[in-house]
Structures are given as structure tokens and as C-alpha cells.
PDB file of C-alpha atoms in Angstrom:
ATOM      1  CA  MET A 116      41.066 -83.425  17.269  1.00 39.00           C
ATOM      2  CA  ALA A 117      38.673 -81.839  14.825  1.00 40.00           C
ATOM      3  CA  THR A 118      36.188 -79.236  16.073  1.00 40.00           C
ATOM      4  CA  THR A 119      32.977 -78.661  14.217  1.00 41.00           C
ATOM      5  CA  THR A 120      30.210 -76.190  14.722  1.00 41.00           C
ATOM      6  CA  ASP A 121      26.725 -76.519  13.493  1.00 42.00           C
ATOM      7  CA  ASP A 122      24.732 -73.287  13.246  1.00 42.00           C
ATOM      8  CA  THR A 123      21.893 -74.737  11.304  1.00 41.00           C
ATOM      9  CA  PRO A 124      19.414 -75.146  14.218  1.00 43.00           C
ATOM     10  CA  ARG A 125      20.053 -71.585  15.517  1.00 43.00           C
ATOM     11  CA  THR A 126      19.708 -70.035  12.043  1.00 41.00           C
ATOM     12  CA  ALA A 127      16.576 -71.926  11.438  1.00 41.00           C
ATOM     13  CA  ALA A 128      15.210 -70.864  14.813  1.00 41.00           C
ATOM     14  CA  VAL A 129      15.867 -67.200  14.064  1.00 41.00           C
ATOM     15  CA  ALA A 130      14.716 -67.322  10.471  1.00 42.00           C
ATOM     16  CA  ALA A 131      11.546 -69.237  11.154  1.00 44.00           C
ATOM     17  CA  PRO A 132       9.802 -68.064  14.347  1.00 46.00           C
ATOM     18  CA  ALA A 133       6.823 -69.840  15.703  1.00 45.00           C
ATOM     19  CA  GLY A 134       3.547 -69.456  13.898  1.00 47.00           C
ATOM     20  CA  PRO A 135       1.432 -67.505  16.463  1.00 47.00           C
ATOM     21  CA  LEU A 136       4.397 -65.262  17.399  1.00 44.00           C
ATOM     22  CA  ALA A 137       5.082 -64.506  13.750  1.00 48.00           C
ATOM     23  CA  ARG A 138       1.414 -63.654  13.145  1.00 50.00           C
ATOM     24  CA  GLY A 139       1.454 -61.345  16.188  1.00 48.00           C
ATOM     25  CA  ARG A 140       4.563 -59.517  14.998  1.00 48.00           C
ATOM     26  CA  LYS A 141       3.123 -59.201  11.529  1.00 47.00           C
ATOM     27  CA  THR A 142      -0.115 -57.801  12.885  1.00 48.00           C
ATOM     28  CA  ARG A 143       1.672 -55.204  15.056  1.00 49.00           C
ATOM     29  CA  ALA A 144       3.971 -54.240  12.164  1.00 47.00           C
ATOM     30  CA  GLY A 145       0.980 -53.822   9.913  1.00 48.00           C
ATOM     31  CA  LYS A 146      -0.780 -51.576  12.436  1.00 49.00           C
ATOM     32  CA  GLY A 147       2.417 -49.565  12.990  1.00 46.00           C
ATOM     33  CA  GLY A 148       2.913 -49.143   9.287  1.00 47.00           C
ATOM     34  CA  ASN A 149      -0.634 -47.922   8.793  1.00 50.00           C
ATOM     35  CA  ARG A 150      -0.299 -45.603  11.821  1.00 54.00           C
ATOM     36  CA  ALA A 151       2.946 -44.104  10.451  1.00 52.00           C
ATOM     37  CA  GLY A 152       1.251 -43.303   7.172  1.00 53.00           C
ATOM     38  CA  ARG A 153      -1.718 -41.543   8.735  1.00 61.00           C
ATOM     39  CA  HIS A 154      -1.956 -37.844   9.626  1.00 63.00           C
ATOM     40  CA  LEU A 155      -2.006 -36.975  13.310  1.00 67.00           C
ATOM     41  CA  HIS A 156      -5.078 -35.169  14.561  1.00 72.00           C
ATOM     42  CA  ALA A 157      -5.033 -32.923  17.625  1.00 73.00           C
ATOM     43  CA  GLY A 158      -7.526 -33.702  20.360  1.00 81.00           C
ATOM     44  CA  TRP A 159      -9.685 -31.260  22.338  1.00 85.00           C
ATOM     45  CA  LEU A 160      -7.000 -30.906  25.023  1.00 88.00           C
ATOM     46  CA  THR A 161      -4.494 -29.679  22.442  1.00 88.00           C
ATOM     47  CA  TYR A 162      -6.949 -27.106  21.134  1.00 89.00           C
ATOM     48  CA  LEU A 163      -7.724 -26.009  24.701  1.00 90.00           C
ATOM     49  CA  ILE A 164      -4.058 -25.470  25.580  1.00 92.00           C
ATOM     50  CA  LEU A 165      -3.353 -23.663  22.305  1.00 91.00           C
ATOM     51  CA  GLY A 166      -6.407 -21.464  22.819  1.00 91.00           C
ATOM     52  CA  VAL A 167      -5.317 -20.489  26.345  1.00 92.00           C
ATOM     53  CA  PHE A 168      -1.802 -19.587  25.185  1.00 91.00           C
ATOM     54  CA  THR A 169      -3.159 -17.643  22.192  1.00 90.00           C
ATOM     55  CA  ILE A 170      -5.525 -15.585  24.357  1.00 89.00           C
ATOM     56  CA  GLY A 171      -2.753 -14.974  26.894  1.00 91.00           C
ATOM     57  CA  SER A 172      -0.390 -13.797  24.157  1.00 89.00           C
ATOM     58  CA  LEU A 173      -2.932 -11.480  22.534  1.00 88.00           C
ATOM     59  CA  TYR A 174      -4.410 -10.101  25.785  1.00 88.00           C
ATOM     60  CA  PRO A 175      -1.903  -7.183  26.209  1.00 87.00           C
ATOM     61  CA  LEU A 176      -2.582  -6.035  22.643  1.00 87.00           C
ATOM     62  CA  ILE A 177      -6.343  -6.407  23.039  1.00 88.00           C
ATOM     63  CA  TRP A 178      -6.361  -4.492  26.333  1.00 87.00           C
ATOM     64  CA  GLN A 179      -4.202  -1.794  24.736  1.00 87.00           C
ATOM     65  CA  LEU A 180      -6.906  -1.435  22.079  1.00 88.00           C
ATOM     66  CA  PHE A 181      -9.630  -1.211  24.764  1.00 89.00           C
ATOM     67  CA  ALA A 182      -7.654   1.307  26.862  1.00 89.00           C
ATOM     68  CA  SER A 183      -6.943   3.556  23.894  1.00 88.00           C
ATOM     69  CA  SER A 184     -10.685   4.011  23.385  1.00 89.00           C
ATOM     70  CA  HIS A 185     -11.459   5.358  26.894  1.00 87.00           C
ATOM     71  CA  THR A 186     -10.951   8.598  28.761  1.00 85.00           C
ATOM     72  CA  ASN A 187      -8.286   9.061  31.400  1.00 81.00           C
ATOM     73  CA  GLU A 188     -10.965   9.203  34.135  1.00 83.00           C
ATOM     74  CA  ARG A 189     -12.392   5.829  33.090  1.00 83.00           C
ATOM     75  CA  LEU A 190      -8.938   4.227  33.082  1.00 82.00           C
ATOM     76  CA  ALA A 191      -8.272   5.625  36.570  1.00 80.00           C
ATOM     77  CA  GLN A 192     -11.196   3.685  38.054  1.00 82.00           C
ATOM     78  CA  SER A 193     -10.481   0.576  40.083  1.00 80.00           C
ATOM     79  CA  THR A 194     -12.267  -1.709  37.601  1.00 82.00           C
ATOM     80  CA  PRO A 195     -10.413  -1.616  34.255  1.00 80.00           C
ATOM     81  CA  PRO A 196     -12.466  -1.552  31.043  1.00 81.00           C
ATOM     82  CA  PHE A 197     -12.909  -4.807  29.147  1.00 82.00           C
ATOM     83  CA  TRP A 198     -14.670  -3.413  26.089  1.00 86.00           C
ATOM     84  CA  PHE A 199     -14.405  -0.525  23.658  1.00 85.00           C
ATOM     85  CA  GLY A 200     -15.164   3.046  24.655  1.00 82.00           C
ATOM     86  CA  GLY A 201     -16.098   5.988  22.477  1.00 84.00           C
ATOM     87  CA  ARG A 202     -12.828   7.947  22.253  1.00 86.00           C
ATOM     88  CA  LEU A 203     -10.676   5.706  20.066  1.00 87.00           C
ATOM     89  CA  PHE A 204     -10.381   8.066  17.090  1.00 89.00           C
ATOM     90  CA  ASP A 205     -10.080  11.166  19.315  1.00 88.00           C
ATOM     91  CA  ASN A 206      -7.211   9.591  21.233  1.00 88.00           C
ATOM     92  CA  LEU A 207      -5.535   8.430  18.018  1.00 89.00           C
ATOM     93  CA  GLU A 208      -5.754  11.959  16.605  1.00 89.00           C
ATOM     94  CA  SER A 209      -4.374  13.485  19.823  1.00 87.00           C
ATOM     95  CA  ALA A 210      -1.490  11.000  19.902  1.00 86.00           C
ATOM     96  CA  TRP A 211      -0.670  11.575  16.233  1.00 88.00           C
ATOM     97  CA  THR A 212      -0.623  15.355  16.719  1.00 86.00           C
ATOM     98  CA  ASP A 213       1.125  15.519  20.102  1.00 82.00           C
ATOM     99  CA  ALA A 214       3.899  13.124  19.174  1.00 80.00           C
ATOM    100  CA  ASN A 215       4.785  14.595  15.753  1.00 82.00           C
ATOM    101  CA  MET A 216       3.978  11.201  14.231  1.00 86.00           C
ATOM    102  CA  ASN A 217       4.260  12.368  10.631  1.00 88.00           C
ATOM    103  CA  THR A 218       7.979  12.986  10.981  1.00 89.00           C
ATOM    104  CA  ALA A 219       8.435  10.048  13.349  1.00 90.00           C
ATOM    105  CA  MET A 220       6.854   7.515  10.974  1.00 91.00           C
ATOM    106  CA  ILE A 221       8.883   8.682   7.968  1.00 92.00           C
ATOM    107  CA  ASN A 222      12.106   8.653   9.998  1.00 92.00           C
ATOM    108  CA  THR A 223      11.426   5.214  11.466  1.00 92.00           C
ATOM    109  CA  VAL A 224      10.574   3.636   8.116  1.00 92.00           C
ATOM    110  CA  PHE A 225      13.781   5.064   6.631  1.00 94.00           C
ATOM    111  CA  VAL A 226      15.949   4.070   9.612  1.00 94.00           C
ATOM    112  CA  ALA A 227      14.500   0.570  10.013  1.00 93.00           C
ATOM    113  CA  GLY A 228      14.531  -0.096   6.262  1.00 93.00           C
ATOM    114  CA  THR A 229      18.131   1.029   5.818  1.00 95.00           C
ATOM    115  CA  ILE A 230      19.338  -0.950   8.811  1.00 95.00           C
ATOM    116  CA  THR A 231      17.469  -4.054   7.599  1.00 93.00           C
ATOM    117  CA  VAL A 232      18.879  -3.942   4.066  1.00 95.00           C
ATOM    118  CA  SER A 233      22.443  -3.275   5.202  1.00 95.00           C
ATOM    119  CA  THR A 234      22.349  -5.899   7.961  1.00 95.00           C
ATOM    120  CA  VAL A 235      20.997  -8.609   5.656  1.00 94.00           C
ATOM    121  CA  LEU A 236      23.540  -7.765   2.933  1.00 94.00           C
ATOM    122  CA  PHE A 237      26.639  -7.505   5.117  1.00 95.00           C
ATOM    123  CA  ALA A 238      25.671 -10.407   7.381  1.00 94.00           C
ATOM    124  CA  THR A 239      25.117 -12.674   4.354  1.00 94.00           C
ATOM    125  CA  LEU A 240      28.484 -11.754   2.829  1.00 94.00           C
ATOM    126  CA  ALA A 241      30.295 -12.188   6.141  1.00 94.00           C
ATOM    127  CA  GLY A 242      28.454 -15.421   6.898  1.00 93.00           C
ATOM    128  CA  PHE A 243      29.394 -16.815   3.494  1.00 93.00           C
ATOM    129  CA  ALA A 244      33.043 -15.904   4.087  1.00 93.00           C
ATOM    130  CA  PHE A 245      33.133 -17.538   7.511  1.00 93.00           C
ATOM    131  CA  ALA A 246      31.226 -20.619   6.317  1.00 91.00           C
ATOM    132  CA  LYS A 247      32.866 -21.422   2.974  1.00 89.00           C
ATOM    133  CA  LEU A 248      36.050 -19.418   2.365  1.00 89.00           C
ATOM    134  CA  ARG A 249      39.513 -20.200   3.641  1.00 89.00           C
ATOM    135  CA  PHE A 250      41.634 -17.424   5.135  1.00 89.00           C
ATOM    136  CA  ARG A 251      43.993 -16.913   8.016  1.00 89.00           C
ATOM    137  CA  ALA A 252      42.665 -16.612  11.581  1.00 89.00           C
ATOM    138  CA  LYS A 253      39.117 -17.415  10.430  1.00 89.00           C
ATOM    139  CA  ASN A 254      38.171 -19.148  13.662  1.00 90.00           C
ATOM    140  CA  LEU A 255      39.766 -16.410  15.776  1.00 93.00           C
ATOM    141  CA  LEU A 256      37.851 -13.695  13.925  1.00 92.00           C
ATOM    142  CA  MET A 257      34.626 -15.653  14.296  1.00 91.00           C
ATOM    143  CA  MET A 258      35.192 -15.955  18.023  1.00 92.00           C
ATOM    144  CA  MET A 259      35.783 -12.200  18.194  1.00 92.00           C
ATOM    145  CA  VAL A 260      32.496 -11.574  16.388  1.00 90.00           C
ATOM    146  CA  ILE A 261      30.659 -13.842  18.819  1.00 90.00           C
ATOM    147  CA  GLY A 262      32.476 -12.180  21.725  1.00 90.00           C
ATOM    148  CA  THR A 263      30.976  -8.792  20.814  1.00 88.00           C
ATOM    149  CA  MET A 264      27.557 -10.259  21.545  1.00 87.00           C
ATOM    150  CA  MET A 265      28.589 -10.603  25.189  1.00 88.00           C
ATOM    151  CA  VAL A 266      29.242  -6.849  25.607  1.00 86.00           C
ATOM    152  CA  PRO A 267      26.232  -5.004  27.092  1.00 86.00           C
ATOM    153  CA  PRO A 268      25.101  -2.178  24.800  1.00 82.00           C
ATOM    154  CA  GLN A 269      25.121   0.244  27.749  1.00 83.00           C
ATOM    155  CA  LEU A 270      28.921   0.050  27.831  1.00 86.00           C
ATOM    156  CA  THR A 271      29.220   1.353  24.280  1.00 86.00           C
ATOM    157  CA  VAL A 272      26.964   4.390  24.711  1.00 88.00           C
ATOM    158  CA  VAL A 273      29.601   6.858  25.968  1.00 89.00           C
ATOM    159  CA  PRO A 274      32.203   6.258  23.230  1.00 89.00           C
ATOM    160  CA  MET A 275      29.464   6.167  20.586  1.00 90.00           C
ATOM    161  CA  PHE A 276      28.022   9.481  21.755  1.00 91.00           C
ATOM    162  CA  MET A 277      31.507  11.038  21.838  1.00 92.00           C
ATOM    163  CA  ALA A 278      32.095   9.905  18.256  1.00 91.00           C
ATOM    164  CA  VAL A 279      28.688  11.173  17.110  1.00 90.00           C
ATOM    165  CA  ALA A 280      29.230  14.529  18.817  1.00 90.00           C
ATOM    166  CA  LYS A 281      32.710  14.813  17.269  1.00 91.00           C
ATOM    167  CA  LEU A 282      31.213  14.251  13.818  1.00 90.00           C
ATOM    168  CA  GLU A 283      28.370  16.715  14.586  1.00 89.00           C
ATOM    169  CA  TRP A 284      25.782  14.045  13.822  1.00 89.00           C
ATOM    170  CA  THR A 285      23.688  14.643  16.929  1.00 87.00           C
ATOM    171  CA  ASP A 286      19.969  14.732  16.051  1.00 86.00           C
ATOM    172  CA  HIS A 287      20.733  13.335  12.582  1.00 91.00           C
ATOM    173  CA  LEU A 288      19.458   9.940  11.402  1.00 91.00           C
ATOM    174  CA  GLN A 289      22.903   8.699  10.385  1.00 91.00           C
ATOM    175  CA  ALA A 290      23.806   8.713  14.065  1.00 92.00           C
ATOM    176  CA  VAL A 291      21.227   5.936  14.564  1.00 92.00           C
ATOM    177  CA  ILE A 292      21.792   4.083  11.299  1.00 93.00           C
ATOM    178  CA  LEU A 293      25.564   3.694  11.058  1.00 91.00           C
ATOM    179  CA  PRO A 294      26.213   1.930  14.409  1.00 89.00           C
ATOM    180  CA  MET A 295      23.546  -0.672  13.535  1.00 89.00           C
ATOM    181  CA  MET A 296      24.349  -1.433   9.889  1.00 91.00           C
ATOM    182  CA  VAL A 297      25.540  -4.942  10.738  1.00 89.00           C
ATOM    183  CA  SER A 298      25.094  -7.155  13.790  1.00 90.00           C
ATOM    184  CA  ALA A 299      27.152  -9.967  15.253  1.00 92.00           C
ATOM    185  CA  PHE A 300      24.007 -12.066  15.617  1.00 92.00           C
ATOM    186  CA  GLY A 301      23.269 -11.636  11.923  1.00 92.00           C
ATOM    187  CA  VAL A 302      26.757 -12.785  10.930  1.00 94.00           C
ATOM    188  CA  PHE A 303      26.560 -15.808  13.225  1.00 93.00           C
ATOM    189  CA  PHE A 304      23.021 -16.647  12.039  1.00 92.00           C
ATOM    190  CA  MET A 305      23.949 -16.544   8.354  1.00 93.00           C
ATOM    191  CA  ARG A 306      27.196 -18.409   8.918  1.00 92.00           C
ATOM    192  CA  GLN A 307      25.376 -21.283  10.609  1.00 91.00           C
ATOM    193  CA  TYR A 308      22.723 -21.417   7.891  1.00 91.00           C
ATOM    194  CA  LEU A 309      25.100 -21.307   4.920  1.00 91.00           C
ATOM    195  CA  ALA A 310      27.399 -23.917   6.438  1.00 90.00           C
ATOM    196  CA  GLN A 311      24.508 -26.388   6.236  1.00 87.00           C
ATOM    197  CA  ALA A 312      22.452 -25.171   3.274  1.00 86.00           C
ATOM    198  CA  LEU A 313      25.163 -24.331   0.739  1.00 87.00           C
ATOM    199  CA  PRO A 314      27.192 -27.316  -0.562  1.00 88.00           C
ATOM    200  CA  SER A 315      30.866 -26.572  -1.187  1.00 88.00           C
ATOM    201  CA  GLU A 316      30.650 -28.612  -4.392  1.00 89.00           C
ATOM    202  CA  LEU A 317      28.217 -26.057  -5.799  1.00 88.00           C
ATOM    203  CA  ILE A 318      30.742 -23.267  -5.278  1.00 88.00           C
ATOM    204  CA  GLU A 319      33.543 -25.326  -6.801  1.00 89.00           C
ATOM    205  CA  ALA A 320      31.351 -26.115  -9.827  1.00 90.00           C
ATOM    206  CA  ALA A 321      30.674 -22.404 -10.314  1.00 89.00           C
ATOM    207  CA  ARG A 322      34.418 -21.673 -10.163  1.00 88.00           C
ATOM    208  CA  VAL A 323      35.091 -24.412 -12.728  1.00 89.00           C
ATOM    209  CA  ASP A 324      32.535 -22.754 -15.009  1.00 87.00           C
ATOM    210  CA  GLY A 325      34.536 -19.533 -14.809  1.00 86.00           C
ATOM    211  CA  ALA A 326      32.400 -17.540 -12.349  1.00 85.00           C
ATOM    212  CA  ASN A 327      34.210 -14.956 -10.268  1.00 86.00           C
ATOM    213  CA  SER A 328      33.444 -14.257  -6.611  1.00 84.00           C
ATOM    214  CA  LEU A 329      30.840 -11.589  -7.354  1.00 87.00           C
ATOM    215  CA  ARG A 330      28.888 -13.887  -9.694  1.00 90.00           C
ATOM    216  CA  ILE A 331      29.091 -16.735  -7.194  1.00 90.00           C
ATOM    217  CA  VAL A 332      27.647 -14.524  -4.484  1.00 90.00           C
ATOM    218  CA  TRP A 333      24.872 -13.217  -6.726  1.00 90.00           C
ATOM    219  CA  HIS A 334      23.885 -16.436  -8.521  1.00 90.00           C
ATOM    220  CA  VAL A 335      24.705 -19.108  -5.911  1.00 90.00           C
ATOM    221  CA  VAL A 336      24.922 -17.683  -2.385  1.00 91.00           C
ATOM    222  CA  PHE A 337      21.963 -15.294  -2.405  1.00 91.00           C
ATOM    223  CA  PRO A 338      19.444 -17.821  -3.845  1.00 90.00           C
ATOM    224  CA  ALA A 339      20.568 -20.474  -1.353  1.00 89.00           C
ATOM    225  CA  ALA A 340      20.394 -18.021   1.565  1.00 90.00           C
ATOM    226  CA  ARG A 341      17.029 -16.472   0.644  1.00 87.00           C
ATOM    227  CA  PRO A 342      14.943 -18.147   3.443  1.00 85.00           C
ATOM    228  CA  ALA A 343      17.452 -17.168   6.138  1.00 88.00           C
ATOM    229  CA  MET A 344      17.754 -13.659   4.673  1.00 90.00           C
ATOM    230  CA  ALA A 345      13.976 -13.243   4.949  1.00 86.00           C
ATOM    231  CA  VAL A 346      13.993 -14.334   8.595  1.00 86.00           C
ATOM    232  CA  LEU A 347      16.965 -12.141   9.472  1.00 90.00           C
ATOM    233  CA  GLY A 348      15.393  -9.202   7.652  1.00 89.00           C
ATOM    234  CA  MET A 349      12.154  -9.453   9.600  1.00 86.00           C
ATOM    235  CA  LEU A 350      13.928  -9.850  12.938  1.00 88.00           C
ATOM    236  CA  THR A 351      16.202  -6.901  12.174  1.00 92.00           C
ATOM    237  CA  PHE A 352      13.305  -4.699  11.058  1.00 91.00           C
ATOM    238  CA  VAL A 353      11.382  -5.401  14.276  1.00 89.00           C
ATOM    239  CA  MET A 354      14.472  -4.734  16.393  1.00 91.00           C
ATOM    240  CA  ALA A 355      15.265  -1.475  14.573  1.00 93.00           C
ATOM    241  CA  TRP A 356      11.627  -0.333  14.753  1.00 92.00           C
ATOM    242  CA  ASN A 357      11.451  -0.941  18.508  1.00 89.00           C
ATOM    243  CA  GLU A 358      14.940   0.405  19.317  1.00 90.00           C
ATOM    244  CA  PHE A 359      14.683   3.034  22.039  1.00 89.00           C
ATOM    245  CA  PHE A 360      17.862   3.223  24.099  1.00 89.00           C
ATOM    246  CA  TRP A 361      20.310   4.675  21.578  1.00 91.00           C
ATOM    247  CA  PRO A 362      17.800   6.824  19.577  1.00 91.00           C
ATOM    248  CA  ILE A 363      16.595   8.601  22.745  1.00 90.00           C
ATOM    249  CA  ILE A 364      20.236   9.652  23.357  1.00 91.00           C
ATOM    250  CA  ALA A 365      21.192  10.546  19.787  1.00 90.00           C
ATOM    251  CA  LEU A 366      17.934  12.199  18.624  1.00 89.00           C
ATOM    252  CA  THR A 367      15.557  14.898  19.889  1.00 86.00           C
ATOM    253  CA  GLN A 368      11.824  15.551  19.575  1.00 83.00           C
ATOM    254  CA  GLN A 369      12.457  17.761  16.536  1.00 86.00           C
ATOM    255  CA  ASN A 370      13.695  14.784  14.493  1.00 87.00           C
ATOM    256  CA  PRO A 371      12.448  11.657  16.324  1.00 89.00           C
ATOM    257  CA  THR A 372      11.790   8.033  15.574  1.00 90.00           C
ATOM    258  CA  VAL A 373       8.486   6.525  16.703  1.00 89.00           C
ATOM    259  CA  GLN A 374       9.818   5.232  20.013  1.00 89.00           C
ATOM    260  CA  VAL A 375      11.390   8.617  20.793  1.00 89.00           C
ATOM    261  CA  ALA A 376       8.188  10.408  19.827  1.00 88.00           C
ATOM    262  CA  LEU A 377       6.144   8.261  22.210  1.00 86.00           C
ATOM    263  CA  THR A 378       7.993   9.804  25.159  1.00 85.00           C
ATOM    264  CA  ASN A 379       6.443  13.170  24.238  1.00 80.00           C
ATOM    265  CA  ILE A 380       2.857  11.912  24.587  1.00 80.00           C
ATOM    266  CA  GLY A 381       0.814  12.725  27.677  1.00 66.00           C
ATOM    267  CA  ARG A 382       3.342  15.073  29.231  1.00 67.00           C
ATOM    268  CA  GLY A 383       1.907  17.407  31.859  1.00 67.00           C
ATOM    269  CA  TYR A 384       0.710  17.397  35.413  1.00 70.00           C
ATOM    270  CA  VAL A 385      -1.712  14.537  34.689  1.00 70.00           C
ATOM    271  CA  LYS A 386      -0.733  11.959  32.056  1.00 78.00           C
ATOM    272  CA  ASP A 387      -3.504  10.939  29.665  1.00 81.00           C
ATOM    273  CA  GLU A 388      -3.231   7.159  29.679  1.00 84.00           C
ATOM    274  CA  GLY A 389      -5.738   6.781  26.854  1.00 86.00           C
ATOM    275  CA  VAL A 390      -3.673   8.964  24.526  1.00 87.00           C
ATOM    276  CA  ILE A 391      -0.487   7.143  25.522  1.00 88.00           C
ATOM    277  CA  MET A 392      -2.121   3.793  24.724  1.00 88.00           C
ATOM    278  CA  ALA A 393      -3.321   5.195  21.399  1.00 89.00           C
ATOM    279  CA  GLY A 394       0.232   6.279  20.569  1.00 88.00           C
ATOM    280  CA  ALA A 395       1.558   2.828  21.440  1.00 89.00           C
ATOM    281  CA  LEU A 396      -1.134   1.323  19.210  1.00 89.00           C
ATOM    282  CA  ILE A 397      -0.035   3.538  16.309  1.00 89.00           C
ATOM    283  CA  ALA A 398       3.560   2.415  16.827  1.00 88.00           C
ATOM    284  CA  THR A 399       2.532  -1.266  16.873  1.00 88.00           C
ATOM    285  CA  MET A 400       0.247  -1.349  13.841  1.00 87.00           C
ATOM    286  CA  PRO A 401       2.958  -1.239  11.104  1.00 86.00           C
ATOM    287  CA  LEU A 402       4.650  -4.295  12.604  1.00 85.00           C
ATOM    288  CA  LEU A 403       1.364  -6.208  12.731  1.00 84.00           C
ATOM    289  CA  ILE A 404       0.631  -5.304   9.114  1.00 84.00           C
ATOM    290  CA  ALA A 405       4.123  -6.396   8.030  1.00 80.00           C
ATOM    291  CA  PHE A 406       3.759  -9.719   9.847  1.00 79.00           C
ATOM    292  CA  ALA A 407       0.293 -10.259   8.353  1.00 81.00           C
ATOM    293  CA  ILE A 408       1.749  -9.780   4.850  1.00 79.00           C
ATOM    294  CA  PHE A 409       5.047 -11.666   5.224  1.00 74.00           C
ATOM    295  CA  GLY A 410       4.200 -14.029   8.104  1.00 72.00           C
ATOM    296  CA  LYS A 411       3.866 -17.109   5.887  1.00 73.00           C
ATOM    297  CA  GLN A 412       7.261 -16.526   4.264  1.00 69.00           C
ATOM    298  CA  ILE A 413       8.863 -15.842   7.646  1.00 69.00           C
ATOM    299  CA  VAL A 414       7.514 -19.000   9.264  1.00 70.00           C
ATOM    300  CA  GLY A 415       8.444 -21.000   6.169  1.00 68.00           C
ATOM    301  CA  GLY A 416      11.976 -19.595   6.303  1.00 64.00           C
ATOM    302  CA  ILE A 417      12.328 -20.462   9.979  1.00 63.00           C
ATOM    303  CA  MET A 418      11.091 -24.022   9.389  1.00 64.00           C
ATOM    304  CA  ASN A 419      13.374 -24.408   6.365  1.00 62.00           C
ATOM    305  CA  GLY A 420      16.336 -23.238   8.409  1.00 56.00           C
ATOM    306  CA  ALA A 421      15.453 -25.581  11.242  1.00 53.00           C
ATOM    307  CA  LEU A 422      15.268 -28.569   8.901  1.00 54.00           C
ATOM    308  CA  LYS A 423      18.585 -27.737   7.268  1.00 53.00           C
ATOM    309  CA  GLY A 424      20.191 -27.146  10.662  1.00 48.00           C
TER     310      GLY A 424
END
């Protein structure tokens, strides 16, 4: 017995929908297409929420600026000041003098700059090796690098101080720089970025053209990793600038960084809160200036990394 199937009515029904339904679908598709091509505009509620979060984020810095311009007696009153006083420059001068800020600023710029350059360089090289090269126990070594991020820094202080004291580096800047010349986070960050952003075919093409490993790193890896290197550099510089725990152990007030120098401000029977706030403002300003100059590149690098990830 022969069996026949006839799909013609179903095909026709699917291919040719009813007139009003087809016009409705076409109209909705047309509106959706136009909507997808238009730019989205934020409403007043979006601006209100963003404004509240912006003011909340900037309020500690703004109040620090207000407090640094008042006397200690005014700050001790029950109602805190919400506008500028008349002692801003006097407090800034007192903080700069009391805290030995000349030496502290030079030391901090040197320490933070050296740590930033070395971290970006070594983390990029290690990230490239973990992302694109083949060698034994690569995954095990990567897990060990990530595992070091789980160790609290307080546990490493005693052996680090013993090593520094053995080398007679106490109160020398190399005692702060050398333990921080590369970070596990930096290696992991660059490894994740290069695994996505750097095609393996590009490396193979460079090898076919006769490039050795050094030329590949210089002409292929560094240009591809430039956005992530900028982001890692800024994050590392901020972290090194604000580092307090290890420098307060390894350094003294005779050769301080900025964060160590701030502990020397306002010492006495009565602490001068205005001078302390002025010192904190001095320590914050270089970071704000750096972000104002390189903020666009940093945000662009973060967005580029997010898209590639």
C-alpha cells in the first residue's frame, strides 16, 4: 500500500500568513527596527539616581576639603562645618612641614613609579607565557600563582622583615620596592586579557617571518596588551601610593613615604584635626591629578578589556 504525504497546504500556510496578521507583524518589525537604530536617552530618574550616587561618592573628599580649612576648635563643635573656613593654606603649610612632605613625596613617586613599571612589565611577560606558550606544568604553576592571592599579607610580614633585617635594608626604599615588583593579580589579569585579545595565528605568523621571542614580545605582545597594561599600571600605582601596612614596618620618619609621613601629623596631647585633614588632602591630590590626565585612557582600556573578555 502506497503512502503519500502532501505538505503543500502547511507550507503555503506558513509562507503566506493572513493579510491583517502579516501587516501587524510588519508594522511591529518596522517599529522595532527603527527603535534598534536609535540612540537611547536617559530620563530624569536616571539623572537623579546618578546625581545622588555622584554626590555620595564625592562627599568624603568634599568634607575633607572643608575640614582642612578650619581650626581644631571649630571641628570639635557638635555641628560640623559645611563650607570653607579661613585656614586652608595655613593648615596645608603646617602639614607639609610637620610631616616632612618634601622627602615623602619624592620617595613615594619613586617607589610607586618603580613598582608600577616593574609590575606591568613582569605581569605582561608572565601573562603572555601562561596564555600563549606551551611548557610543562603550566596549569599547575598558574594555580600556584592564583593560590598566593589567598594568603593574607599579614602572614608574610614576619619572614619579610627578617629577610630585610638580614640584608640591612631597614629604612631603605628597596625594602618596600622589591617585595612588590610583581603581583599575582597582575599576572592573572594579563593572562586573561592576552588569552582573548592576542590571536595565536598572529604569533605563528611572526615566527614564520623569522621573529625571535624578544621581537614577538616587543612588536606583537606589547601593542596588543597596551589597553590592559594601562589599566594595570593605574591600579598598581594607586595601590603602591596608598600602601601603608608594610612601609610603616620597613621605614621610619627619617625616610618615609607619604602614608608613613601622615602618621607624624598632629602628634601631641591634642591632635589638630584640621592639619591632619590637610595632610590627607596633600596625599590625595596627586592621584586625582593623575586620574584627571589619564582617566579617559583608563576607562577606555577597561571597556576594551571588557568587550574582548
